[in-house]
Each structure stands twice: as C-alpha cells, then as structure tokens.
Amino acid sequence: AQRVTQPEKLLSVFKGAPVELKCNYSYSGSPELFWYVQYSRQRLQLLLRHISRESIKGFTADLNKGETSFHLKKPFAQEEDSAMYYCALTIYQGGSEKLVFGKGTKLTVNP
Amino acid sequence: GAGVSQSPSNKVTEKGKDVELRCDPISGHTALYWYRQRLGQGLEFLIYFQGNSAPDKSGLPSDRFSAERTGESVSTLTIQRTQQEDSAVYLCASSSTIQSPSDNEQFFGPGTRLTVL
C-alpha cells in the first residue's frame, strides 16, 4: 500500500537548534516526494520537492531509497519556521496523479 | 494573479442537509483536486479532475459525496445527507500539467470549514 508516515505529531525545538522532521514512505514505483508547509492562518504551500534538490528557507531534504525516507532538515531553526509540515508522495495510477499526504508534524520553535 | 479560491469559507449545517462547496482554480490549470482534512488528521484525497478525462473518484468516502467540474474551470463538491463525521476542512488544489509530472506543484485554496451539527 502507498502511504506516507510522519511519526512525530509535535516537535518543539529552541531557536538556533537543528531540526529534523521525519518522513517515511511506502511505494512500489519510483517515488516523487514533496514537503508542504502551512503557516498560521495561511494556505498550504509547497516548500520543496526532492527532484529539485533545492534548499528553501534553509531547509533541505534528501531522498534515501534504501531507508525509504525523506526527512526535512534545517541546521538552525528560526521562530518563523513554526508551522505545520506535511510530507507528500505522488502516486500514479491508471492515468491519474494524486498526492498522498502524511498526517503532518507541528513544529514549534521557541525563543 | 489570483490564486485558488473556495467558497464558502465556513459552512455550518444540520445533519441530513445537503451542502455544496465551490472551488475556482487558477486560470489555465488543467488539474483540480479535492482533499478533506479532519481535525488532527492528514489530508485525505477525495477526487481528481484532469482536463476532459474521466475523474478519479477513488477517494470519495461514500456515494453521498460527488463532484463536478465544468471544463477546466469551477468545481463543486456536493455532500448529500450530511453526517457529523463529514465535519472537516475541505481543500481544493489545482496544478498545471504542462510541465513534467514531477514539477507539478499543487496550489491550494484557503479551504471550506464544514461543521455538521
């Protein structure tokens, strides 16, 4: 079954500390993974995608096919990083394309 | 330009009533998605429209749920005989599939918060 698991519902760190939000996936095909973020009172929006190998707002995520993981990392967390983070996997089935989301991790960065 | 819009932003209804939720995607986006987000849960895929192709309805939880889309524009999600477990935030997203699939960022609307009393 295709699924995305984010084991931590809540994560709290202090400003300046490193942060890692965990994401594991299960998919028989070639995975395409994303991190979406939702700041307070804002819309859900794309943070980064694994295909681009980009760093956005200091965040990076590396796809590890051996461990089926796509953890999101930032070396020095900032208060403005406090938000809800969702890991997502693209599923292709019979000409249809859809995202399967994890349940999300609420990150709180304390001053 | 304008992003994805949804209406109403909030809807309170009584159990057993029908409700209709509306989504206006970004102009030119051929793909449109509906998701449901229950309190404390992740986003649950409901239905996917892509151009003139038959929609992927595999995520609709029951036959009380249906959705339509007119061409590549507005979509409506209808829930008949609402139940309390239908209470959730309903999110709509659209994307352009002109680029390769792995580039297809989904742009989300603000959601409709449905409360069934």
XYZ file of N, CA and C in Angstrom, chain A residues 9 32 34 36 38 43-46 49 51-52 86 92-93 95-99 101-104, chain B residues 3-4 33 35 37 40-43 45 48 56 58 91 97 101-106 108-110:
144
model
N 3.936 13.854 15.774
C 2.804 14.763 15.600
C 3.226 16.184 15.987
N 8.229 10.206 -5.973
C 8.375 11.648 -6.139
C 7.820 12.273 -4.867
N 7.567 15.392 -1.782
C 7.454 16.824 -1.558
C 7.304 17.085 -0.060
N 5.264 20.038 2.046
C 4.372 21.187 2.032
C 4.352 21.777 3.444
N 2.319 24.717 6.115
C 1.182 25.606 6.367
C 1.482 26.455 7.585
N -2.313 29.522 3.641
C -2.657 28.327 2.872
C -1.513 27.324 2.902
N -1.869 26.111 2.651
C -0.873 25.075 2.454
C -0.076 25.416 1.194
N 1.226 25.325 1.270
C 2.052 25.687 0.111
C 3.258 24.765 0.018
N 3.761 24.656 -1.188
C 4.915 23.800 -1.417
C 6.159 24.408 -0.782
N 10.741 20.098 -3.210
C 10.492 18.812 -3.866
C 11.819 18.114 -4.052
N 13.002 16.287 -6.368
C 13.567 16.261 -7.722
C 14.469 17.462 -7.959
N 14.195 18.560 -7.240
C 14.953 19.781 -7.469
C 16.232 19.845 -6.654
N 3.898 18.964 6.122
C 3.352 17.730 5.562
C 4.295 17.170 4.508
N 0.935 7.547 -9.111
C 0.383 7.460 -10.461
C -0.357 6.139 -10.594
N -1.628 6.244 -10.935
C -2.436 5.029 -11.080
C -3.397 5.206 -12.235
N -3.401 6.495 -15.176
C -3.530 7.813 -15.782
C -3.872 8.909 -14.811
N -4.064 8.545 -13.566
C -4.388 9.541 -12.553
C -3.157 9.852 -11.717
N -3.080 11.088 -11.295
C -1.955 11.527 -10.479
C -2.498 12.183 -9.221
N -2.051 11.745 -8.073
C -2.533 12.368 -6.848
C -1.454 12.327 -5.799
N -1.610 13.210 -4.832
C -0.683 13.280 -3.720
C -1.244 12.515 -2.528
N -0.662 12.353 1.409
C -0.034 13.151 2.446
C 0.136 12.362 3.739
N 1.187 12.708 4.470
C 1.296 12.242 5.836
C 0.364 13.047 6.726
N 0.324 12.685 7.995
C -0.600 13.355 8.920
C -0.059 14.686 9.426
N 1.187 14.963 9.096
C 1.734 16.257 9.452
C 2.468 16.285 10.774
N -5.072 33.412 -6.847
C -4.823 32.014 -6.548
C -6.099 31.222 -6.586
N -6.066 30.032 -6.016
C -7.255 29.194 -5.924
C -8.187 29.806 -4.876
N -7.974 19.137 -7.684
C -8.045 18.104 -6.657
C -8.914 18.594 -5.498
N -9.473 17.612 -1.367
C -8.967 16.873 -0.215
C -9.857 17.184 0.985
N -9.612 17.323 5.266
C -8.710 17.317 6.414
C -9.536 17.339 7.681
N -6.864 16.984 13.362
C -5.780 16.125 13.832
C -5.328 15.071 12.836
N -5.868 15.131 11.635
C -5.522 14.141 10.618
C -4.790 14.807 9.462
N -4.190 13.973 8.619
C -3.560 14.491 7.416
C -4.587 14.787 6.348
N -4.118 15.174 5.198
C -5.010 15.453 4.084
C -5.390 14.141 3.410
N -7.126 12.431 0.188
C -7.513 12.651 -1.204
C -8.958 12.233 -1.430
N -10.019 13.738 -8.251
C -9.046 14.414 -9.121
C -9.656 14.572 -10.502
N -10.887 10.841 -11.368
C -10.504 9.771 -10.434
C -11.282 10.001 -9.148
N -11.651 7.761 -6.737
C -11.327 6.652 -5.840
C -11.281 7.046 -4.370
N -10.327 21.043 1.243
C -9.340 21.820 0.493
C -9.402 21.475 -0.983
N -0.341 20.767 -15.712
C 0.365 19.539 -16.072
C 1.133 19.709 -17.374
N 5.483 15.768 -14.828
C 4.689 15.495 -13.607
C 5.415 15.843 -12.323
N 6.700 15.588 -12.270
C 7.392 15.828 -11.008
C 7.540 17.313 -10.703
N 7.236 18.189 -11.663
C 7.278 19.617 -11.394
C 5.927 20.156 -10.989
N 4.921 19.297 -10.986
C 3.564 19.804 -10.804
C 3.275 20.184 -9.367
N 3.586 21.427 -9.040
C 3.239 21.953 -7.728
C 1.738 22.118 -7.651
N 1.162 21.710 -6.549
C -0.258 21.928 -6.326
C -0.431 23.221 -5.541
N -2.939 25.429 -3.378
C -4.108 25.159 -2.550
C -4.948 26.402 -2.311
N -6.242 26.171 -2.175
C -7.149 27.220 -1.754
C -7.146 27.322 -0.241
N -7.910 28.286 0.289
C -7.938 28.506 1.734
C -8.776 27.480 2.483
